[in-house]
């Protein structure tokens, strides 16, 4: 087990040296773990349980102090990021499906799948220990693939970069687990004013809990948390009839769109105030002579943002936004760099003086670097594939995850361009002309990409490429965007936005007879045909047992409060409650049959 610690500065000195030795600074975070799995019995669970977790892996805890300026004030923040693997229990039934429904940190709820709540910045992966379980990507990144096991057979959770600065030391975690919990789709339609929105211009602003909806005449502002419209403002009249590439700059509080009078050319950029709707500036220089297809907006710094987009003739453009002006900074020719099919553009790293965006261009993942003024600096093909690309996202560690037109997903090293894996997915992201999945810059992804088609929701892990699925989604969504931090989808119902949450079933009650059978089969090694339950119709929520005591002993302790007798007959173990209303009691039945009574 790797333990947290502080890196030491080691000095080498020669005889006669007068240099003072370097003394390591004390860690500001107490690194003594509150619990450890070493030497303790791991509980065995069935049904539903809430359990404390034990730390089984923690790499060195990284403390970072950063200073930045906000509105001329100097702000200093200190974070202590801890990654760890936590172990809760072992499932009684091997290869059963478990869902981590709630997480508590020092007694405070930080994740609740029943309400779609996740504490800001919480990143974790839950593992139910099935035989197909793979290694955890956070652990492999720290320790190396060959030094990490898949940890199959246990209910575990791996936290990534969890800030423990406010706790002062690694906290105690608890988790609520549900066996075979049935998850459902819960749609909440936004309350709204009259009118409808143009779905292609639905715009989430996740970190501010709001969304804009555009209906060709005015702008509606919605609350993502309250699922209601707050206000609407009319756009100033203009000569345009067609609109596209609707985006919002957080640093400038400016909305921007491209607009055209004919819809087939002359697309110009218009910028207006995100609070009042008043037009602030427009660029009379058009972005493209064709129809805009996709775009992304990058907030470069506190005083400027850049809108980068492409058209259906593979022409690329960029507009520079300041608080008061918008102007075209770059425009390519059609079929830019010889490409015939650009499908996506996604923002990458921002370095202050420049920033990166990535294009899915034919079979290339093209990296383009722009200056903070919106001019093109350089381009290079980061990776090339056998199939054309459809969609790409920039992961939190600087790598890229791309989807092809052959229903595959691949992970690309953001520095070398090496393809780390390629896996098939059970869906196909559409071409951009008919795509319902929102643009990459309008998603807030943490561990997974969300995609839906045919009434099924798919979740593809960005680190491993594995995909899980859930049935029961709207079979015909118009457009949708995923917030991985809150496990929420912004989509549409009718003519208005709707919020989709994934609600985990509570598994409140289960048959006691099922637990007894599983206990004896999976805990005691008996065949299913050897276990018989009679007149046992009690309901329970779950069970947490110490199976090292022996399945018979656990069964005896379980059955005693329910007045259930245990006896053997012809190689079978029978669990039976005494009958009433004139029927013979269990004792009378056994004494006349000659069976062996175990309880």
XYZ file of C-alpha atoms in Angstrom:
599
model
C 0.000 0.000 0.000
C 1.407 3.351 -0.981
C 1.033 5.851 1.823
C 0.758 9.635 1.565
C 3.832 11.590 2.413
C 6.024 14.597 1.703
C 8.808 14.530 -0.846
C 12.160 15.117 0.837
C 14.980 17.298 -0.436
C 18.105 15.163 -0.039
C 21.514 16.898 0.023
C 24.878 15.189 -0.632
C 27.840 16.693 1.242
C 31.589 16.153 1.066
C 33.971 16.056 4.005
C 34.704 19.553 5.198
C 31.569 21.068 3.681
C 30.041 23.871 5.734
C 26.735 24.004 3.867
C 23.687 23.692 6.090
C 21.569 20.585 5.436
C 18.223 21.047 3.702
C 15.322 20.301 6.024
C 12.023 19.196 4.462
C 9.031 21.365 5.203
C 6.314 19.775 7.296
C 3.230 18.832 5.349
C 0.309 21.221 6.023
C -2.020 18.212 5.874
C -2.012 15.479 8.469
C -1.484 12.286 6.477
C -2.440 9.747 9.127
C -5.212 7.655 7.628
C -8.406 7.357 9.698
C -8.856 3.652 8.853
C -6.895 0.884 7.183
C -7.950 -2.453 5.700
C -4.817 -4.179 6.976
C -5.676 -7.043 9.325
C -9.408 -6.350 9.448
C -12.250 -8.580 8.284
C -13.923 -7.293 5.140
C -17.718 -7.553 5.616
C -19.855 -9.509 3.168
C -22.993 -7.735 1.951
C -26.288 -8.556 0.281
C -29.143 -6.297 -0.848
C -28.678 -2.815 0.537
C -26.113 -1.444 2.960
C -24.416 1.676 4.259
C -20.837 1.024 5.287
C -17.682 2.907 6.287
C -14.769 2.587 3.886
C -11.203 1.547 4.575
C -8.233 3.108 2.767
C -6.241 0.540 0.814
C -4.235 2.830 -1.505
C -3.204 6.490 -1.245
C -0.396 8.091 -3.273
C 1.435 11.188 -1.965
C -0.993 14.015 -1.280
C -0.238 17.049 -3.429
C -0.597 20.502 -1.817
C -0.667 23.440 -4.259
C -0.810 27.171 -3.496
C -1.875 29.450 -6.344
C -2.255 33.222 -6.598
C -4.324 35.038 -9.194
C -6.007 38.402 -9.654
C -9.758 38.930 -9.635
C -11.017 42.469 -10.220
C -7.670 43.926 -9.120
C -7.644 41.862 -5.910
C -4.941 39.269 -5.361
C -6.482 35.937 -4.401
C -4.416 33.092 -2.906
C -5.857 29.593 -2.712
C -4.356 26.403 -1.319
C -5.590 22.964 -2.293
C -4.519 19.530 -1.073
C -5.545 16.938 -3.641
C -5.812 13.336 -2.522
C -6.434 10.335 -4.727
C -7.246 7.046 -3.032
C -8.862 3.637 -3.289
C -11.481 2.886 -0.656
C -12.828 -0.582 0.150
C -16.317 -1.110 1.538
C -17.207 -4.804 1.399
C -17.320 -8.049 -0.577
C -20.562 -9.012 -2.344
C -22.083 -12.278 -1.159
C -23.131 -13.129 -4.720
C -20.147 -13.102 -7.121
C -20.518 -11.072 -10.334
C -23.671 -9.373 -9.041
C -24.359 -5.790 -10.086
C -24.013 -3.070 -7.453
C -24.600 0.674 -7.582
C -22.980 3.225 -5.283
C -26.032 5.344 -4.476
C -24.756 7.778 -1.836
C -21.363 8.929 -0.522
C -20.763 10.604 2.828
C -17.577 12.421 3.820
C -17.155 12.933 7.577
C -20.902 12.452 7.843
C -21.787 15.025 5.142
C -23.549 13.893 1.983
C -21.346 14.620 -1.053
C -23.061 12.413 -3.664
C -26.680 11.298 -4.033
C -27.719 9.427 -7.177
C -31.386 9.616 -6.134
C -31.341 13.419 -6.386
C -28.715 13.932 -9.076
C -26.444 15.677 -6.553
C -22.659 15.647 -6.679
C -20.354 17.917 -4.667
C -18.440 20.289 -6.916
C -15.119 18.818 -7.988
C -15.973 15.268 -6.865
C -14.495 12.729 -9.286
C -14.785 9.035 -8.542
C -15.256 5.606 -10.063
C -17.263 2.910 -8.309
C -16.324 -0.749 -8.757
C -18.611 -3.699 -8.010
C -15.860 -6.294 -8.316
C -17.159 -8.309 -11.250
C -14.803 -10.691 -13.044
C -14.644 -8.416 -16.094
C -13.475 -5.440 -14.033
C -10.389 -3.652 -15.375
C -7.621 -1.718 -13.629
C -8.432 1.767 -12.423
C -6.970 4.530 -14.651
C -6.090 6.815 -11.729
C -4.066 4.034 -10.111
C -2.349 3.003 -13.343
C -1.385 6.608 -14.071
C 0.277 6.818 -10.645
C 1.768 3.341 -10.260
C 2.047 1.964 -13.794
C -0.171 -0.677 -15.388
C 1.969 -3.649 -14.358
C 1.910 -2.569 -10.706
C -1.878 -2.368 -10.349
C -4.399 -5.178 -10.056
C -8.047 -5.089 -11.129
C -9.190 -5.590 -7.493
C -11.961 -7.941 -8.533
C -14.373 -9.281 -5.958
C -14.819 -6.162 -3.796
C -17.005 -3.074 -3.623
C -14.467 -0.285 -4.052
C -14.365 3.380 -4.946
C -11.439 5.344 -6.372
C -11.399 9.083 -5.719
C -9.364 11.334 -7.992
C -7.912 14.683 -6.826
C -10.328 15.151 -3.941
C -9.525 18.396 -2.106
C -9.042 17.672 1.621
C -7.603 21.096 2.511
C -10.649 22.076 4.539
C -10.585 18.783 6.463
C -6.958 19.058 7.557
C -6.445 15.311 7.107
C -7.838 12.408 5.075
C -11.520 12.184 6.031
C -13.686 9.181 6.785
C -15.988 8.030 3.982
C -19.203 6.030 4.021
C -21.116 4.642 1.082
C -24.621 3.358 0.466
C -24.620 0.448 -1.971
C -27.590 -1.166 -3.723
C -27.514 -4.636 -5.276
C -29.230 -4.787 -8.671
C -30.659 -1.311 -8.131
C -32.914 -0.462 -11.067
C -32.022 2.979 -12.427
C -34.621 5.070 -14.212
C -34.788 8.208 -16.340
C -36.446 11.187 -14.648
C -37.418 14.076 -16.947
C -38.342 17.477 -15.498
C -39.752 19.967 -18.026
C -38.876 23.623 -17.398
C -41.694 26.005 -16.577
C -41.586 28.802 -19.122
C -43.215 31.844 -20.633
C -45.117 31.682 -23.902
C -43.359 30.763 -27.114
C -40.865 28.066 -28.062
C -37.108 27.857 -28.537
C -34.924 27.003 -31.523
C -33.324 23.805 -30.270
C -30.108 24.183 -32.237
C -29.424 27.284 -30.152
C -30.018 25.868 -26.680
C -26.992 26.882 -24.643
C -26.068 25.503 -21.164
C -23.752 27.399 -18.820
C -23.138 24.619 -16.303
C -20.919 26.363 -13.770
C -23.501 29.141 -13.343
C -26.536 26.851 -13.270
C -28.245 28.534 -16.188
C -29.105 28.048 -19.853
C -30.040 30.344 -22.707
C -32.733 29.495 -25.240
C -33.050 31.391 -28.533
C -36.322 31.519 -30.524
C -35.410 33.889 -33.387
C -37.068 36.836 -31.687
C -35.864 36.878 -28.121
C -33.609 35.171 -25.604
C -34.892 33.197 -22.627
C -32.759 32.612 -19.528
C -33.447 29.394 -17.618
C -32.320 28.072 -14.239
C -30.893 24.556 -14.477
C -31.467 23.933 -10.775
C -34.997 25.340 -10.448
C -36.032 24.062 -13.935
C -37.818 27.302 -14.748
C -37.460 30.321 -16.992
C -36.287 33.447 -15.172
C -36.730 36.111 -17.817
C -36.699 36.868 -21.537
C -35.454 39.874 -23.465
C -36.124 40.919 -27.031
C -33.263 41.123 -29.462
C -32.698 44.442 -31.139
C -34.131 44.346 -34.667
C -31.658 43.567 -37.436
C -31.668 42.540 -41.100
C -30.863 38.868 -40.459
C -33.184 35.913 -40.982
C -30.898 32.956 -40.216
C -28.862 32.311 -37.054
C -26.175 29.836 -36.005
C -23.155 29.263 -33.709
C -24.815 30.578 -30.555
C -22.260 30.900 -27.693
C -21.717 32.659 -24.342
C -18.506 34.181 -22.935
C -18.353 33.819 -19.159
C -15.507 36.273 -18.681
C -17.139 38.997 -20.798
C -20.820 38.245 -20.078
C -21.433 38.437 -23.809
C -23.596 36.332 -26.104
C -22.570 35.883 -29.725
C -24.074 34.317 -32.821
C -23.499 34.203 -36.573
C -26.326 35.524 -38.701
C -27.162 35.760 -42.379
C -29.883 37.358 -44.498
C -29.955 34.572 -47.100
C -28.808 31.561 -45.053
C -26.413 30.400 -47.775
C -23.663 32.984 -47.330
C -22.623 36.267 -45.788
C -22.654 34.960 -42.196
C -21.628 37.812 -39.903
C -20.890 37.811 -36.172
C -23.107 39.688 -33.708
C -22.286 40.230 -30.023
C -24.750 41.424 -27.406
C -24.996 41.843 -23.658
C -25.787 38.605 -21.831
C -27.885 40.388 -19.234
C -29.860 42.991 -21.176
C -29.818 41.632 -24.722
C -28.600 44.939 -26.138
C -26.399 44.539 -29.226
C -22.887 45.685 -28.349
C -21.038 45.124 -31.608
C -21.224 43.292 -34.901
C -18.617 42.392 -37.478
C -19.632 43.328 -41.004
C -16.886 40.988 -42.269
C -18.461 37.585 -42.860
C -17.179 34.346 -41.392
C -17.876 32.143 -44.404
C -19.589 32.052 -47.751
C -21.177 28.706 -46.824
C -23.355 27.518 -43.919
C -21.716 27.384 -40.472
C -21.482 23.836 -39.137
C -19.738 23.771 -35.747
C -17.829 26.009 -33.376
C -16.365 26.451 -29.908
C -15.750 29.527 -27.775
C -12.573 29.874 -25.699
C -12.270 32.405 -22.867
C -8.578 33.201 -23.344
C -8.248 35.688 -20.492
C -10.325 38.191 -18.522
C -10.490 40.657 -21.416
C -10.894 38.545 -24.550
C -12.529 35.422 -25.947
C -12.199 33.748 -29.339
C -14.914 31.998 -31.336
C -13.431 29.323 -33.635
C -15.689 27.565 -36.132
C -15.972 25.830 -39.464
C -18.530 25.673 -42.279
C -19.924 22.852 -44.372
C -17.442 23.707 -47.124
C -14.551 23.009 -44.650
C -13.735 26.706 -44.292
C -12.371 27.695 -40.858
C -12.710 31.099 -39.187
C -12.054 32.826 -35.847
C -13.552 35.941 -34.248
C -11.970 37.954 -31.449
C -14.370 39.206 -28.747
C -13.572 41.969 -26.289
C -16.054 43.601 -23.962
C -17.003 46.145 -26.636
C -15.936 44.797 -30.038
C -16.079 41.684 -32.191
C -13.893 41.282 -35.267
C -12.808 38.510 -37.589
C -9.218 37.521 -36.845
C -8.787 34.535 -39.174
C -10.441 33.036 -42.228
C -9.208 30.147 -44.367
C -10.183 29.148 -47.847
C -12.708 26.377 -48.405
C -11.374 22.806 -48.085
C -8.887 24.083 -45.513
C -5.515 22.295 -45.728
C -7.036 19.982 -48.320
C -9.594 18.414 -45.968
C -12.944 17.344 -47.362
C -14.873 16.465 -44.196
C -14.560 18.428 -40.942
C -16.930 17.051 -38.294
C -16.029 18.634 -34.975
C -13.925 21.249 -33.196
C -13.119 21.021 -29.482
C -11.117 23.394 -27.248
C -7.865 22.266 -25.616
C -5.277 23.905 -23.393
C -5.151 27.681 -22.809
C -1.695 29.089 -22.077
C -2.362 32.822 -21.823
C -0.640 33.932 -25.021
C -2.204 31.184 -27.147
C -4.572 28.223 -27.025
C -5.235 24.946 -28.819
C -8.292 23.579 -30.566
C -8.662 20.161 -32.204
C -10.508 19.381 -35.428
C -11.887 16.024 -36.530
C -10.798 16.495 -40.148
C -11.184 13.463 -42.409
C -9.196 10.712 -40.634
C -6.910 13.194 -38.822
C -7.090 14.596 -35.343
C -5.764 18.023 -36.261
C -4.256 20.275 -33.617
C -4.484 24.018 -34.356
C -2.868 26.659 -32.158
C -4.316 30.177 -32.160
C -2.957 33.319 -30.548
C -4.880 35.206 -27.885
C -5.819 37.643 -30.675
C -7.507 34.897 -32.678
C -4.882 34.506 -35.419
C -3.732 31.052 -36.492
C -0.243 30.208 -35.245
C 0.387 26.625 -36.404
C -1.274 23.306 -37.253
C -0.216 19.668 -37.038
C -1.884 16.270 -37.326
C -1.689 14.876 -33.808
C -2.930 11.419 -34.872
C -4.293 9.710 -37.975
C -6.783 6.845 -38.161
C -8.044 4.281 -40.639
C -11.583 5.680 -40.369
C -12.875 9.227 -40.537
C -13.485 10.954 -37.216
C -16.838 12.192 -35.953
C -16.334 13.671 -32.459
C -13.549 14.486 -29.983
C -13.290 15.637 -26.368
C -10.301 16.997 -24.449
C -9.820 15.083 -21.196
C -8.675 16.614 -17.921
C -5.145 15.206 -18.214
C -4.449 16.666 -21.652
C -5.301 13.563 -23.683
C -7.949 13.380 -26.420
C -10.772 10.871 -26.812
C -12.155 10.510 -30.343
C -15.065 8.660 -31.968
C -14.929 7.425 -35.568
C -17.562 6.803 -38.221
C -17.031 3.047 -37.662
C -18.539 3.005 -34.136
C -15.200 2.973 -32.328
C -13.663 5.151 -29.599
C -9.937 5.772 -29.190
C -7.805 7.565 -26.620
C -4.896 9.646 -27.934
C -1.911 10.878 -25.935
C -2.106 14.667 -26.097
C 1.678 15.041 -26.287
C 2.905 12.209 -28.522
C -0.253 11.419 -30.495
C 0.104 7.723 -29.625
C -3.191 5.813 -29.622
C -3.554 4.233 -26.163
C -6.581 2.074 -27.018
C -9.294 1.590 -29.626
C -12.596 -0.033 -28.630
C -15.967 -0.633 -30.238
C -18.997 1.194 -28.841
C -22.652 0.056 -29.171
C -23.715 3.268 -30.901
C -22.682 5.513 -33.777
C -22.319 9.273 -33.358
C -24.114 10.891 -36.276
C -22.574 13.173 -38.871
C -22.739 16.811 -37.808
C -25.584 17.647 -40.200
C -27.981 15.388 -38.251
C -26.180 15.177 -34.896
C -28.268 15.558 -31.733
C -25.313 15.351 -29.346
C -24.280 18.874 -28.328
C -20.881 20.341 -29.224
C -17.894 19.337 -27.034
C -17.442 22.822 -25.554
C -21.054 22.742 -24.306
C -20.562 19.522 -22.322
C -19.111 19.372 -18.795
C -17.509 15.935 -18.766
C -15.782 14.261 -15.845
C -15.429 10.509 -16.367
C -17.864 9.674 -19.156
C -19.423 10.834 -22.424
C -23.207 10.538 -22.604
C -24.903 9.457 -25.834
C -28.472 8.349 -26.453
C -30.252 6.716 -29.366
C -33.265 4.423 -29.706
C -34.419 4.909 -26.127
C -31.100 3.774 -24.612
C -28.626 5.929 -22.671
C -24.956 5.045 -23.164
C -22.082 6.135 -20.901
C -18.558 5.668 -22.283
C -15.647 5.901 -19.848
C -13.092 8.405 -21.165
C -10.176 6.638 -19.485
C -10.955 3.029 -20.425
C -13.362 3.162 -23.386
C -15.812 0.773 -21.702
C -19.524 1.552 -22.140
C -22.463 0.962 -19.811
C -26.080 1.462 -20.820
C -29.499 2.174 -19.361
C -32.826 1.687 -21.130
C -35.850 3.967 -20.905
C -34.655 7.245 -22.436
C -36.630 9.496 -24.777
C -36.317 7.740 -28.127
C -36.438 10.983 -30.141
C -34.436 13.761 -28.443
C -33.948 16.917 -30.481
C -30.659 17.891 -28.845
C -28.907 17.097 -25.560
C -25.906 18.113 -23.442
C -24.340 16.223 -20.511
C -23.098 17.552 -17.177
C -20.943 14.769 -15.722
C -20.355 16.671 -12.505
C -24.037 16.487 -11.576
C -25.032 13.454 -13.700
C -27.573 15.648 -15.485
C -28.629 16.008 -19.112
C -30.081 19.200 -20.581
C -32.404 18.097 -23.356
C -35.829 19.028 -24.727
C -39.418 17.978 -24.294
C -41.900 19.460 -26.692
C -40.805 23.011 -27.403
C -38.925 23.707 -24.158
C -35.808 22.581 -22.266
C -36.002 19.619 -19.907
C -33.659 18.245 -17.271
C -32.880 14.526 -17.264
C -31.559 12.873 -14.113
C -30.681 9.213 -13.639
C -32.398 7.955 -10.504
C -31.044 4.799 -8.875
C -33.678 2.409 -7.526
C -33.654 2.082 -3.763
C -34.092 -1.700 -3.489
C -35.909 -1.049 -0.229
C -37.297 -4.529 0.433
C -36.250 -8.029 -0.592
C -37.280 -11.550 0.306
C -35.548 -12.998 3.358
C -35.800 -16.408 1.674
C -33.622 -15.117 -1.184
C -30.940 -14.028 1.260
C -30.998 -17.388 3.050
C -30.645 -19.234 -0.249
C -27.769 -17.021 -1.458
C -26.074 -17.300 1.919
C -26.022 -21.089 1.850
C -25.161 -21.365 -1.862
C -22.475 -18.679 -2.162
C -21.379 -18.578 1.473
C -21.664 -22.258 2.382
C -20.938 -23.948 -0.930
C -24.257 -25.843 -1.195
C -26.072 -26.505 -4.457
C -29.246 -24.524 -5.088
C -31.293 -27.735 -5.059
C -30.131 -28.459 -1.511
C -31.699 -25.300 -0.042
C -35.457 -25.215 0.577
C -37.464 -22.447 2.259
C -41.014 -23.030 3.411
C -43.457 -20.443 4.742
C -40.694 -17.777 4.846
C -42.253 -14.615 3.412
C -40.500 -11.918 5.469
C -39.089 -8.804 3.793
C -35.692 -7.288 4.613
C -33.606 -4.456 3.183
C -30.211 -6.115 3.182
C -27.594 -7.917 5.209
C -24.021 -7.320 6.361
C -22.367 -10.484 7.680
C -19.000 -11.905 8.706
C -18.873 -15.028 6.565
C -15.721 -16.287 8.316
C -18.039 -17.381 11.147
C -19.506 -19.999 8.793
C -22.673 -19.966 6.706
C -24.575 -22.227 9.116
C -23.809 -19.998 12.079
C -24.844 -16.892 10.159
C -28.050 -18.605 9.004
C -28.842 -19.712 12.567
C -28.350 -16.179 13.920
C -30.480 -14.769 11.092
C -33.363 -17.200 11.455
C -33.685 -17.187 15.238
C -35.458 -13.775 15.561
C -37.939 -14.874 12.863
C -38.764 -18.215 14.589
C -37.536 -20.101 11.542
C -36.406 -23.689 12.119
C -33.523 -25.249 10.222
C -33.385 -29.011 9.640
C -32.052 -31.540 7.147
C -33.870 -34.163 5.140
C -32.455 -36.345 2.352
C -29.431 -34.131 1.792
C -31.495 -30.922 1.805
C -31.309 -28.058 4.297
C -34.829 -26.825 4.962
C -35.711 -23.440 6.455
C -39.271 -23.542 7.769
C -41.460 -21.380 9.985
C -43.989 -23.000 12.323
C -47.521 -23.167 10.931
C -50.553 -21.945 12.832
C -54.370 -22.043 12.611
C -54.651 -25.687 13.589
C -51.736 -26.981 11.513
C -48.998 -29.004 13.127
C -46.094 -27.063 14.536
C -42.595 -27.509 13.184
C -41.579 -29.491 16.281
C -44.490 -31.902 15.859
C -43.748 -32.323 12.170
C -40.086 -33.068 12.829
C -40.721 -35.492 15.693
C -43.031 -37.575 13.494
C -40.754 -37.540 10.451
C -37.464 -38.395 12.118
C -35.609 -35.430 10.492
C -32.537 -33.889 12.123
C -33.196 -30.514 13.717
C -30.420 -27.934 13.313
C -32.280 -25.230 15.218
